[in-house]
Coordinates of C-alpha atoms in Angstrom, one line a residue:
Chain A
X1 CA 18.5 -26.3 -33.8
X2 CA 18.3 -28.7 -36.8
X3 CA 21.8 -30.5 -37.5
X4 CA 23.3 -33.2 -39.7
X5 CA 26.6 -34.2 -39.2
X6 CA 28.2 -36.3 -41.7
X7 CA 32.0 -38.3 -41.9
X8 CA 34.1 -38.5 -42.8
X9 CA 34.8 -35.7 -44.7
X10 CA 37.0 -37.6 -47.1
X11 CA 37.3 -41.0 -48.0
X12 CA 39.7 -43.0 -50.3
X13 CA 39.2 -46.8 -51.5
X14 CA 40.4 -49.2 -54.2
X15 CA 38.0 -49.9 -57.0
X16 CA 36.0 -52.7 -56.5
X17 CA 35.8 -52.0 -52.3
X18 CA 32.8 -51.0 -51.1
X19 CA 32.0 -47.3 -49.3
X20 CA 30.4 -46.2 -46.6
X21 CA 29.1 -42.7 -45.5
X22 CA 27.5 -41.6 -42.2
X23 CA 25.4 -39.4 -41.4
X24 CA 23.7 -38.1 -37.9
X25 CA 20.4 -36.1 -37.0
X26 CA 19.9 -34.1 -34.7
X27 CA 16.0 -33.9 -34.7
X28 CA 14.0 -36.7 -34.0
X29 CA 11.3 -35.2 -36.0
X30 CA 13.1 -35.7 -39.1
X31 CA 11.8 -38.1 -41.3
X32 CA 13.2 -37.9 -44.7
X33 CA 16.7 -38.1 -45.7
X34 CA 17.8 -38.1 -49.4
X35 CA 21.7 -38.5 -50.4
X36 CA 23.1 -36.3 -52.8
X37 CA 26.2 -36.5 -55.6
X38 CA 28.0 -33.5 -56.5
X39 CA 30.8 -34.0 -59.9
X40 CA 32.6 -31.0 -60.2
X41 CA 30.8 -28.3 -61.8
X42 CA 27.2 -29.8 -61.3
X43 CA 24.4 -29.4 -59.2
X44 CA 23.7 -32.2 -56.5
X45 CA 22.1 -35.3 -57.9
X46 CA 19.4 -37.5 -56.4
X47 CA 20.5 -41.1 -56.0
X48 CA 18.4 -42.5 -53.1
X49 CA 16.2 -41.1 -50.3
X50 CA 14.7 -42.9 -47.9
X51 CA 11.5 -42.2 -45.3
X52 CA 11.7 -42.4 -41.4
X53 CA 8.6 -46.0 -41.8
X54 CA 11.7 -48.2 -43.9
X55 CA 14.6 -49.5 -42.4
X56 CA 16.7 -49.8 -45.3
X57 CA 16.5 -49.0 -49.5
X58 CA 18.7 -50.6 -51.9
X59 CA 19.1 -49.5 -55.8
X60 CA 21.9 -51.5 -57.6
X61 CA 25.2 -51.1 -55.8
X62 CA 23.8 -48.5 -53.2
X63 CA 21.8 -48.9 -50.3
X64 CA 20.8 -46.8 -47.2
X65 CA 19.9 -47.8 -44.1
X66 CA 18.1 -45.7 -41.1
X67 CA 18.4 -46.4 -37.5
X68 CA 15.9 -44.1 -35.9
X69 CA 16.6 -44.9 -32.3
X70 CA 20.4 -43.6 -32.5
X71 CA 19.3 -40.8 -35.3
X72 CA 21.9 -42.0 -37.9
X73 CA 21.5 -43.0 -41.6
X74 CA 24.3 -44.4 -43.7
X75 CA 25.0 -44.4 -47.6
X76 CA 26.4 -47.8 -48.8
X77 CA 28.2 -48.2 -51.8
X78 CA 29.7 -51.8 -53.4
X79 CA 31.8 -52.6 -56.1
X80 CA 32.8 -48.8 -56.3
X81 CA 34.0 -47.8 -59.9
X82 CA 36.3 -44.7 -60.5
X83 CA 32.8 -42.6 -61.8
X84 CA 31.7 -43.0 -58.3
X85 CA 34.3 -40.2 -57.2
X86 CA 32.6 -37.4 -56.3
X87 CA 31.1 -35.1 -53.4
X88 CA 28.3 -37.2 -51.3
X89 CA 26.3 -34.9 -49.1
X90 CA 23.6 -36.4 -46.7
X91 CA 20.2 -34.6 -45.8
X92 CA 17.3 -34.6 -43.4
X93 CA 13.8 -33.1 -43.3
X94 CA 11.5 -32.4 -41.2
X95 CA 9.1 -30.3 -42.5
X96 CA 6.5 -31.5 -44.7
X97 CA 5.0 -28.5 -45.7
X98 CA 8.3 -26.4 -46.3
X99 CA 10.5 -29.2 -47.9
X100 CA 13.8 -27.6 -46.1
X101 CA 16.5 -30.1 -46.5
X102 CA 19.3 -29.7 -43.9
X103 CA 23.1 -30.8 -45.3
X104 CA 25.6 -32.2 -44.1
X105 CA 29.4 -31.0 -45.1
X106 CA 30.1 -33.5 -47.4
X107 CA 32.2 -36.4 -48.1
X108 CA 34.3 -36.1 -50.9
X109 CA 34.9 -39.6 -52.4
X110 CA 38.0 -40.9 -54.3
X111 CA 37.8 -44.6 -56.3
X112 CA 41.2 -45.2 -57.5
X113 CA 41.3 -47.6 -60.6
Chain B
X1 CA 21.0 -34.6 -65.9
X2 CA 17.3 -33.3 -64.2
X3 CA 15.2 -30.8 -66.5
X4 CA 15.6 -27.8 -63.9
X5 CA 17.6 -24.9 -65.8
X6 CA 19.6 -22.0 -64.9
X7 CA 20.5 -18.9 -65.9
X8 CA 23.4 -17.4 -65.9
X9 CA 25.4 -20.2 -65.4
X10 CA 27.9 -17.5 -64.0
X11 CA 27.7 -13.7 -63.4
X12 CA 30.6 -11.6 -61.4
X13 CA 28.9 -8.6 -59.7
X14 CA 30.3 -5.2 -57.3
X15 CA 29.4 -4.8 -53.5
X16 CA 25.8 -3.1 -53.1
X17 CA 24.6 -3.6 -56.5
X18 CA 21.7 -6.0 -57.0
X19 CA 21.6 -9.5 -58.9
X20 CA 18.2 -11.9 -60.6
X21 CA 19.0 -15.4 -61.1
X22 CA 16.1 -17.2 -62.8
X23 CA 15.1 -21.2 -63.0
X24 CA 13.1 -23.5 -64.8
X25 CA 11.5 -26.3 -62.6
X26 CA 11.0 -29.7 -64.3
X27 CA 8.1 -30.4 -66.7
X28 CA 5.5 -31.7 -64.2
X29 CA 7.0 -30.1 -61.0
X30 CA 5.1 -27.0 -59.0
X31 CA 7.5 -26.3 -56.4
X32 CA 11.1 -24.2 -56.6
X33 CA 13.4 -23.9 -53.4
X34 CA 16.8 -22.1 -53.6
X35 CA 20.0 -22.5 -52.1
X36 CA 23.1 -20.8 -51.1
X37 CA 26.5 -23.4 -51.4
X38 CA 29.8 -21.9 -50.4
X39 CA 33.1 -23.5 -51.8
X40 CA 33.4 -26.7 -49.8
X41 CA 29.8 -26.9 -47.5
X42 CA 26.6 -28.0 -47.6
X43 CA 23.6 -26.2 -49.3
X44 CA 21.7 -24.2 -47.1
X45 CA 18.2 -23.3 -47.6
X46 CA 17.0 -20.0 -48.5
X47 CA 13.3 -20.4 -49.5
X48 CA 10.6 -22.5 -51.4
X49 CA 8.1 -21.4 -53.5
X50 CA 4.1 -22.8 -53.5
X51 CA 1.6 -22.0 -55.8
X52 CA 3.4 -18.5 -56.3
X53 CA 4.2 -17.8 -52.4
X54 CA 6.8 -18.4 -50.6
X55 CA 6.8 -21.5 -48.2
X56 CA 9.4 -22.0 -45.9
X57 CA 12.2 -19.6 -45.5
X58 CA 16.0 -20.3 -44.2
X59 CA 18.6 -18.0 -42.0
X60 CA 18.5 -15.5 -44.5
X61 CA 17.9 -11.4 -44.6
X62 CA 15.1 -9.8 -46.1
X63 CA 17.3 -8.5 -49.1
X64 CA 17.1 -12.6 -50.6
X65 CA 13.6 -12.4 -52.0
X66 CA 12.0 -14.6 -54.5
X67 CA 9.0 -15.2 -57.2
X68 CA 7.4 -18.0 -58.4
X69 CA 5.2 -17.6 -62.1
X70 CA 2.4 -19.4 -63.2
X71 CA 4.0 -22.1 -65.2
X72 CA 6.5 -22.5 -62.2
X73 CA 9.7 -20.7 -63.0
X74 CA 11.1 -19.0 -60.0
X75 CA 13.4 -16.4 -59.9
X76 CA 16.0 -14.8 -57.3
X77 CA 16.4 -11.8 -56.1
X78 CA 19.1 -10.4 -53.8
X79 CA 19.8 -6.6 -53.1
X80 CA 22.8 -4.7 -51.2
X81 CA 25.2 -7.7 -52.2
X82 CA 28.2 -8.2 -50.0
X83 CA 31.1 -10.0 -50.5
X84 CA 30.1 -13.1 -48.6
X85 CA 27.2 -13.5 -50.9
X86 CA 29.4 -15.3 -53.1
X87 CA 29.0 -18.5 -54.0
X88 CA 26.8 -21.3 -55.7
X89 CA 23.0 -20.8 -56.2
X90 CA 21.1 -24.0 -56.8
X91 CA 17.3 -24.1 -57.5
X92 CA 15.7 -27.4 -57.0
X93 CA 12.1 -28.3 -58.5
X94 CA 9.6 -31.3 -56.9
X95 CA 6.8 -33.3 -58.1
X96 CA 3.5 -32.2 -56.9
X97 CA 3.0 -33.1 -53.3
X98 CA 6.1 -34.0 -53.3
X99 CA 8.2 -30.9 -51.6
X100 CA 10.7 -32.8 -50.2
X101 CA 12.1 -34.2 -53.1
X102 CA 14.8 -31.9 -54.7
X103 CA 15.9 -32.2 -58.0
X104 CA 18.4 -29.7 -58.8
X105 CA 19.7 -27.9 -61.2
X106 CA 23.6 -27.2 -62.1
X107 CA 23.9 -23.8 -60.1
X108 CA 24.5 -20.0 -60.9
X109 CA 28.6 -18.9 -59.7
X110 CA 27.7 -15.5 -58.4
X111 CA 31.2 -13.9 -57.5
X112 CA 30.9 -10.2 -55.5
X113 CA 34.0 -8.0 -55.9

């Protein structure tokens, strides 16, 4: 069935170091994947998606990038700042008309200042 | 912060008795889907609502039920709760045409005792 697997499920860097999250499909029907972060206490928050026609998005200091072929998207973070740390959870979709996201587990991000 | 609300933000119920959680989608959005996140996962999907039906539907029993009103609140319903029905309930609202994009809202803490 339908499966994201996302790591690593923690991840710890200096402020000012860049981040990166991965994240792999198992349906190659999938063809939307938004990224997700959760603070403590909050529901998740939209801060990118990106479509299975574009190779890579960029807003500010994060970018994703998609690579079909092995079914795995990434989340890409520079300059990190401490307000970065929180819980990052990848999605996929692959049904248009139902809008079911599939998540991963989570990666819980730590910016130390 | 997104314009879905929730209410309650908590609510602590008994085994077999029945809970409502109830959201407001964002001004301009149509479409609700609800979510079940246990402490430490991924949101799964439950259901999305349509144009007051329900669209889609996740590995969940019959006793999760929903209801989507004319200006787009959603409410939901589960009966018979057990204790493994604790956890976070997010509702998410999207744009019109526009399913896949979940914006959520800060979550109801259900806890069964």
């Amino acid at each position: 069935g339908e499966n994201v697997e996302q790591h690593p499920s923690t991840l710890s860097v200096q402020e000012g170091d860049s981040a990166v999250i991965k994240c792999t499909y198992s349906d190659s029907a999938s063809n939307y994947f938004p990224w997700y972060k959760q603070e403590l206490g909050k529901g998740p928050q939209l801060i990118i998606d990106i479509r299975s026609n574009v190779g890579e998005k960029k807003d500010q200091r994060i970018a994703v990038t998609l690579n079909k072929t092995a079914k795995h998207f990434s989340l890409h973070i520079t300059e990190t700042q401490p307000e970065d740390s929180a819980v990052y959870f990848c999605a996929a979709s692959l049904e248009r008309n139902t809008g079911k996201l599939i998540f991963g587990q989570g990666t819980t991000l730590q910016v130390k200042p | 912060e997104t314009g879905v609300t929730q209410s309650p933000t908590h609510l602590i119920k008994t085994r077999g008795q029945q809970v409502t959680l109830r959201c407001s989608s964002q001004s301009g959005h149509n479409t609700v889907s609800w979510y079940q996140q246990a402490l430490g996962q991924g949101p799964q999907f439950i259901f999305q609502y349509y144009r007051e039906e329900e669209n889609g539907r996740g590995n969940f029993p019959p006793r999760f039920s929903g209801l989507q009103f004319p200006n787009y609140s959603s409410e939901l319903n589960v009966n018979a709760l057990e204790l493994d029905d604790s956890a976070l309930y997010l509702c998410a609202s999207s744009p019109r045409g526009e399913g896949r994009v979940q914006y959520f809202g800060p979550g109801t803490r259900l806890l069964v005792l």
